[in-house]
Coordinates of C-alpha atoms and ligand atoms in Angstrom, one line a residue:
M1 CA -13.7 91.3 83.9
A2 CA -13.0 94.5 85.8
Y3 CA -15.5 93.3 88.4
Y4 CA -13.5 90.0 89.0
W5 CA -10.1 91.7 89.0
R6 CA -11.3 94.3 91.5
S7 CA -12.9 91.5 93.7
A8 CA -9.7 89.5 93.7
M9 CA -7.5 92.4 94.6
I10 CA -9.9 93.4 97.4
A11 CA -9.8 89.9 98.7
L12 CA -6.0 90.0 98.7
A13 CA -6.1 93.4 100.4
G14 CA -8.1 91.8 103.3
S15 CA -5.9 88.7 103.6
H16 CA -4.3 88.7 107.1
R17 CA -1.8 86.0 106.3
A18 CA -0.4 87.7 103.2
R19 CA -0.4 91.0 104.9
S20 CA 1.6 89.9 107.9
W21 CA 4.1 88.1 105.6
A22 CA 4.5 91.2 103.5
L23 CA 4.7 93.8 106.4
G24 CA 7.6 91.8 107.8
S25 CA 9.5 91.3 104.5
T26 CA 12.3 93.3 103.1
L27 CA 10.2 94.3 100.1
S28 CA 8.0 96.2 102.3
S29 CA 9.8 99.5 102.5
R30 CA 10.4 99.7 98.8
L31 CA 6.8 98.9 97.9
A32 CA 5.5 101.3 100.5
R33 CA 7.7 104.2 99.2
R34 CA 5.8 104.0 95.9
Y35 CA 2.4 105.0 97.2
V36 CA 2.9 106.0 100.8
A37 CA 4.6 109.2 102.1
G38 CA 6.1 107.7 105.2
P39 CA 5.4 105.9 108.5
D40 CA 4.2 108.9 110.5
A41 CA 2.8 112.4 110.6
A42 CA 6.2 114.1 110.6
A43 CA 7.3 112.3 107.4
A44 CA 3.9 113.0 105.7
G45 CA 4.2 116.7 106.7
T46 CA 7.7 116.9 105.1
R47 CA 6.4 115.2 101.9
T48 CA 3.4 117.6 101.8
E49 CA 5.7 120.6 102.2
T50 CA 7.9 119.4 99.4
L51 CA 5.0 118.8 97.1
L52 CA 3.8 122.4 97.6
K53 CA 7.2 124.0 97.4
D54 CA 8.6 122.1 94.4
D55 CA 5.4 121.5 92.4
G56 CA 2.7 123.8 93.7
I57 CA 0.6 120.8 94.6
R58 CA -1.5 120.6 97.8
A59 CA -2.3 117.4 99.6
S60 CA -5.0 115.5 101.5
L61 CA -3.5 113.3 104.2
C62 CA -4.8 109.9 105.0
F63 CA -3.7 107.6 107.8
L64 CA -3.4 103.9 106.8
G65 CA -3.1 102.4 110.2
A66 CA -0.3 101.0 112.2
G67 CA -1.6 97.4 112.9
G68 CA -2.6 96.8 116.5
A69 CA -5.7 95.2 118.0
V70 CA -8.9 95.6 115.9
A71 CA -10.8 97.1 118.8
D72 CA -8.2 99.9 119.2
R73 CA -8.2 100.9 115.5
P74 CA -10.9 103.6 115.4
R75 CA -9.2 105.5 118.3
A76 CA -5.7 105.0 116.6
H77 CA -7.1 106.5 113.3
V78 CA -8.7 109.5 115.1
E79 CA -5.5 110.2 117.1
A80 CA -3.3 109.9 114.0
A81 CA -5.6 112.2 112.1
I82 CA -5.5 114.8 114.9
A83 CA -1.7 114.5 115.1
M84 CA -1.5 115.0 111.4
A85 CA -3.8 118.1 111.6
R86 CA -1.4 119.6 114.3
E87 CA 1.6 118.8 112.1
L88 CA 0.0 120.6 109.1
A89 CA -1.0 123.6 111.3
Q90 CA 2.6 124.0 112.6
R91 CA 3.9 124.0 109.0
G92 CA 1.2 126.5 107.9
L93 CA -0.2 124.1 105.3
D94 CA -3.8 123.2 104.4
I95 CA -5.3 121.0 107.1
H96 CA -6.9 118.6 104.6
I97 CA -7.6 115.1 106.0
S98 CA -9.2 112.1 104.2
M99 CA -10.9 109.4 106.2
D100 CA -13.2 106.5 105.4
P101 CA -16.0 106.5 108.1
S102 CA -15.5 102.8 108.9
W103 CA -11.9 103.6 109.9
A104 CA -13.5 105.6 112.7
G105 CA -15.7 102.6 113.6
H106 CA -18.8 104.2 112.1
D107 CA -19.9 100.9 110.4
V108 CA -19.9 99.0 113.7
D109 CA -21.1 101.8 116.0
P110 CA -22.6 104.8 114.2
I111 CA -22.9 106.9 117.3
A112 CA -19.3 106.4 118.4
G113 CA -18.1 106.8 114.8
L114 CA -19.9 110.1 114.5
G115 CA -18.3 111.2 117.8
H116 CA -14.8 110.3 116.5
L117 CA -15.3 112.0 113.2
R118 CA -16.7 115.1 114.9
R119 CA -13.5 115.3 117.0
V120 CA -11.3 115.3 113.9
A121 CA -13.5 117.9 112.2
Q122 CA -13.5 120.1 115.3
A123 CA -9.7 119.8 115.5
I124 CA -9.4 120.9 111.9
A125 CA -11.7 123.9 112.5
T126 CA -9.8 125.0 115.7
L127 CA -6.3 124.5 114.3
S128 CA -7.0 126.3 111.0
G129 CA -8.4 129.2 113.0
G130 CA -9.6 131.2 110.0
R131 CA -6.2 130.9 108.2
P132 CA -6.6 131.1 104.3
G133 CA -6.5 127.7 102.6
T134 CA -8.8 124.7 102.2
H135 CA -9.1 123.1 105.6
L136 CA -11.4 120.0 105.4
L137 CA -12.3 116.5 106.7
M138 CA -13.1 114.6 103.5
L139 CA -15.2 111.5 104.1
G140 CA -14.5 108.6 101.7
M141 CA -17.4 106.6 100.2
E142 CA -17.4 102.9 100.9
E143 CA -19.5 99.9 99.7
A144 CA -23.0 100.5 98.3
D145 CA -24.8 99.4 101.5
R146 CA -23.0 102.2 103.3
T147 CA -23.9 105.1 101.0
D148 CA -27.0 106.4 102.9
A149 CA -25.3 106.1 106.3
I150 CA -22.3 108.1 105.0
L151 CA -24.4 110.8 103.4
D152 CA -26.4 111.1 106.6
L153 CA -23.2 111.4 108.6
H154 CA -22.0 114.2 106.3
R155 CA -25.3 116.0 106.6
V156 CA -25.1 115.9 110.4
L157 CA -21.5 117.2 110.6
A158 CA -22.1 119.9 107.9
A159 CA -25.3 121.1 109.8
E160 CA -23.0 121.7 112.8
G161 CA -21.0 124.1 110.7
L162 CA -17.9 121.8 110.7
P163 CA -15.5 121.7 107.7
V164 CA -16.5 118.5 106.1
G165 CA -16.9 117.1 102.6
V166 CA -18.1 113.8 101.1
T167 CA -17.1 111.6 98.2
L168 CA -19.5 110.4 95.5
Q169 CA -18.9 107.6 93.0
A170 CA -19.3 108.2 89.2
Y171 CA -20.2 104.6 88.6
R172 CA -23.2 104.6 90.9
R173 CA -26.6 105.1 89.2
R174 CA -27.9 107.1 92.2
S175 CA -25.0 109.7 92.1
E176 CA -26.9 112.1 89.8
A177 CA -29.7 112.5 92.4
D178 CA -27.2 112.6 95.3
L179 CA -25.2 115.3 93.5
R180 CA -28.3 117.4 92.9
R181 CA -29.1 117.5 96.7
L182 CA -25.4 118.2 97.6
I183 CA -25.3 121.1 95.1
E184 CA -28.4 122.6 96.6
A185 CA -26.7 122.2 100.0
A186 CA -23.6 124.0 98.8
A187 CA -21.5 121.1 99.9
K188 CA -17.9 120.1 99.2
V189 CA -17.9 117.0 97.1
R190 CA -15.1 114.8 95.7
L191 CA -16.2 112.8 92.7
V192 CA -14.3 109.5 92.1
R193 CA -15.0 106.6 89.8
G194 CA -15.8 104.0 92.5
A195 CA -13.5 101.3 93.7
Y196 CA -15.8 98.6 95.1
P197 CA -17.2 95.7 93.0
A198 CA -20.9 96.5 92.2
G199 CA -23.5 94.9 90.0
A200 CA -25.4 96.4 87.0
D201 CA -28.5 96.9 89.2
I202 CA -26.8 99.7 91.1
A203 CA -23.8 100.7 89.0
F204 CA -22.7 101.4 85.5
T205 CA -20.3 98.5 84.7
T206 CA -18.7 99.0 81.3
Q207 CA -16.0 101.6 80.8
A208 CA -18.1 103.4 78.1
E209 CA -21.1 103.7 80.5
I210 CA -18.9 104.9 83.4
Q211 CA -17.1 107.5 81.2
A212 CA -20.5 108.7 79.9
N213 CA -21.8 109.1 83.5
W214 CA -18.5 110.9 84.5
R215 CA -19.2 113.5 81.8
R216 CA -22.9 113.9 82.7
L217 CA -22.0 114.5 86.4
I218 CA -19.2 116.9 85.5
D219 CA -21.7 118.9 83.3
Q220 CA -24.0 119.0 86.3
I221 CA -21.2 120.0 88.7
F222 CA -19.9 122.9 86.5
S223 CA -23.2 124.5 85.9
S224 CA -23.5 128.2 86.7
T225 CA -26.2 127.3 89.3
A226 CA -23.8 125.1 91.1
R227 CA -21.1 127.8 91.1
D228 CA -23.5 130.5 92.4
S229 CA -24.7 128.2 95.2
G230 CA -21.2 128.0 96.6
F231 CA -20.8 124.3 95.8
R232 CA -17.1 123.3 95.8
P233 CA -16.2 120.3 93.6
I234 CA -13.1 118.1 93.5
I235 CA -12.7 115.9 90.4
A236 CA -10.6 112.9 91.5
T237 CA -9.4 110.7 88.7
H238 CA -6.2 109.7 86.8
D239 CA -8.1 109.8 83.5
H240 CA -6.6 112.8 81.6
A241 CA -9.6 112.9 79.2
I242 CA -12.0 113.3 82.1
Q243 CA -9.8 115.9 83.7
D244 CA -9.7 117.8 80.3
H245 CA -13.5 117.6 80.2
A246 CA -13.8 119.1 83.7
L247 CA -11.3 121.8 83.1
A248 CA -13.0 122.8 79.8
R249 CA -16.5 122.9 81.5
A250 CA -15.2 125.0 84.4
L251 CA -13.6 127.5 82.0
A252 CA -16.7 127.7 79.8
N253 CA -19.0 128.4 82.8
G254 CA -16.8 131.0 84.4
W255 CA -15.5 129.0 87.4
A256 CA -12.5 130.8 88.9
R257 CA -9.2 129.0 89.8
G258 CA -9.5 128.0 93.4
E259 CA -13.3 127.3 93.2
Y260 CA -12.6 123.7 92.2
E261 CA -9.8 121.2 92.3
I262 CA -8.4 118.1 90.4
E263 CA -7.2 115.4 92.7
M264 CA -5.1 112.3 92.2
L265 CA -3.5 109.6 94.3
F266 CA 0.1 110.1 95.3
G267 CA 2.4 107.8 93.2
I268 CA 0.1 107.0 90.4
R269 CA 0.5 109.7 87.7
D270 CA 2.6 112.3 89.5
G271 CA 4.1 113.5 86.2
L272 CA 0.6 114.4 85.0
A273 CA -0.2 116.1 88.3
G274 CA 2.9 118.3 87.9
E275 CA 2.1 119.2 84.3
R276 CA -1.5 120.2 85.3
A277 CA -0.2 122.3 88.2
R278 CA 2.4 124.1 86.0
A279 CA -0.4 124.8 83.5
G280 CA -2.3 126.6 86.3
A281 CA -4.8 124.0 87.6
C282 CA -5.4 123.7 91.3
M283 CA -4.1 120.2 92.0
R284 CA -4.2 118.1 95.1
L285 CA -2.7 114.7 95.8
Y286 CA -4.2 112.2 98.2
V287 CA -1.2 111.3 100.3
P288 CA -1.4 108.2 102.6
F289 CA 0.9 107.7 105.6
G290 CA 1.3 105.0 108.2
E291 CA 2.9 101.5 108.5
D292 CA -0.1 99.5 107.3
W293 CA 0.2 100.0 103.6
W294 CA -0.8 96.5 102.5
S295 CA -4.5 96.8 102.0
Y296 CA -4.2 100.3 100.4
T297 CA -1.6 99.1 97.8
W298 CA -3.7 96.1 96.7
R299 CA -6.7 98.4 96.3
R300 CA -4.7 100.6 94.0
I301 CA -3.8 97.5 91.9
G302 CA -7.5 96.6 91.9
D303 CA -8.3 100.1 90.6
N304 CA -6.3 99.5 87.4
P305 CA -3.9 96.7 86.4
R306 CA -1.5 99.4 85.1
N307 CA -0.7 100.2 88.7
A308 CA 0.8 96.7 89.1
W309 CA 3.3 97.7 86.4
I310 CA 4.1 101.0 88.1
L311 CA 4.9 99.1 91.3
L312 CA 6.9 96.4 89.6
R313 CA 9.0 99.0 87.8
S314 CA 9.7 100.8 91.0
L315 CA 10.8 97.5 92.6
V316 CA 13.1 96.6 89.8
M317 CA 14.5 100.0 89.0
G318 CA 14.4 101.5 92.5
G319 CA 13.6 105.1 93.1
R320 CA 10.3 106.1 94.8
Ligands
FDA401 P1 -9.5 104.4 85.7 O1 -8.8 103.3 86.4 O2 -11.0 104.2 85.7 O3 -9.0 104.5 84.3 C1 -9.6 105.4 83.3 C2 -8.5 105.8 82.3 O4 -7.6 106.7 83.0 C3 -7.7 104.7 81.8 O5 -8.3 104.1 80.7 C4 -6.4 105.5 81.4 O6 -6.6 106.2 80.2 C5 -6.3 106.5 82.5 N1 -5.5 106.0 83.6 C6 -5.9 105.6 84.8 N2 -4.9 105.2 85.6 C7 -3.8 105.3 84.8 C8 -2.4 105.1 85.1 N3 -1.9 104.6 86.2 N4 -1.5 105.4 84.1 C9 -1.9 105.9 82.9 N5 -3.2 106.1 82.6 C10 -4.1 105.9 83.6 N6 -13.0 105.1 95.5 C11 -14.1 104.9 96.3 O7 -14.9 104.0 96.0 N7 -14.3 105.7 97.4 C12 -13.4 106.7 97.8 O8 -13.7 107.4 98.8 C13 -12.3 107.0 96.9 N8 -11.5 108.0 97.2 C14 -10.5 108.4 96.2 C15 -9.8 109.6 96.4 C16 -9.0 110.0 95.4 C17 -8.3 111.3 95.5 C18 -8.9 109.3 94.2 C19 -8.0 109.8 93.0 C20 -9.5 108.1 94.0 C21 -10.4 107.6 95.1 N9 -11.0 106.4 94.9 C22 -12.1 106.2 95.8 C23 -10.6 105.4 93.9 C24 -11.5 105.6 92.6 O9 -12.8 105.2 92.8 C25 -10.9 104.7 91.5 O10 -11.0 103.4 91.8 C26 -9.5 105.1 91.0 O11 -9.3 106.5 91.1 C27 -9.3 104.6 89.6 O12 -10.2 105.3 88.7 P2 -9.7 106.5 87.7 O13 -10.9 107.3 87.4 O14 -8.6 107.2 88.4 O15 -9.1 105.8 86.4

């Protein structure tokens, strides 16, 4: 069931006709406000500053696109990421940028994509200039046939000493082995559930199996060996029970605050994020910005049907 729901929402996310209707409609600004910080780097910088000042929550910024010709999109994504990095530097905030490698054209032309992502990582390194904080280019994980290419890309950039991390998916059967190698390499890894439809040959498909694998991977992540290697994990989920498990394992194995983070998507369970931050957890929100919110929003609804209700409520009742 989850497989078909997610596939349908991803198809809608990719529909050009529905997208151009919606981006031109009056609903657009209200829908976009729910999950998106604003149209540009300045608006996203202001939102990031407010989150830190009011709630003690840090952010990872992600550019959604601004439409335009397909051939120009990789360049537009890279320029927007670098503009965002400058904005964050000027405000003295963490320069933490999230990007899916295909947005930089890595799926079509791996060499050019590597060059684009290297530019973003170099800009982060230069603009952060040794300032305290977590300054990072976090690579998203995409469909199953892209996993090896994205892990290779991460290995190349990390070997160049650039500030880069990579995402692993808790629903993939291979993640335990990938995680072992990344712990040995003292990498920075964001663990998410996995958003793309995938069959039982490569992924755990029932909620019970996925939850069990989340817990196995979290136990592996918060081992004392991982802590001593300098490995830096980010547990990215809206599932409070999985968050509780991670926080308990970290505490039991002597991980200090600041050596790991819990991350959530802006607009999904902000109340929970605030509660966790007030209780002393290091929280980060993944904060999208840009005008092209259509595909991102349908992916969130594909993640969990509850998110459709969150959106509907904000449309009917107003507010963010
Ligand atoms: P999931 O939807 O699996 O729900 C599990 C449980 O959590 C529910 O039963 C409920 O108890 C609780 N819950 C979840 N949502 C709730 C809500 N809205 N209200 C109340 N309770 C709720 N994916 C990917 O494939 N590649 C990537 O690079 C990324 N990147 C990424 C970054 C960050 C920061 C996040 C948070 C997520 C991603 N994702 C991703 C998306 C991810 O794979 C996944 O699709 C979503 O996070 C949904 O899975 P969850 O584990 O959050 O909860």
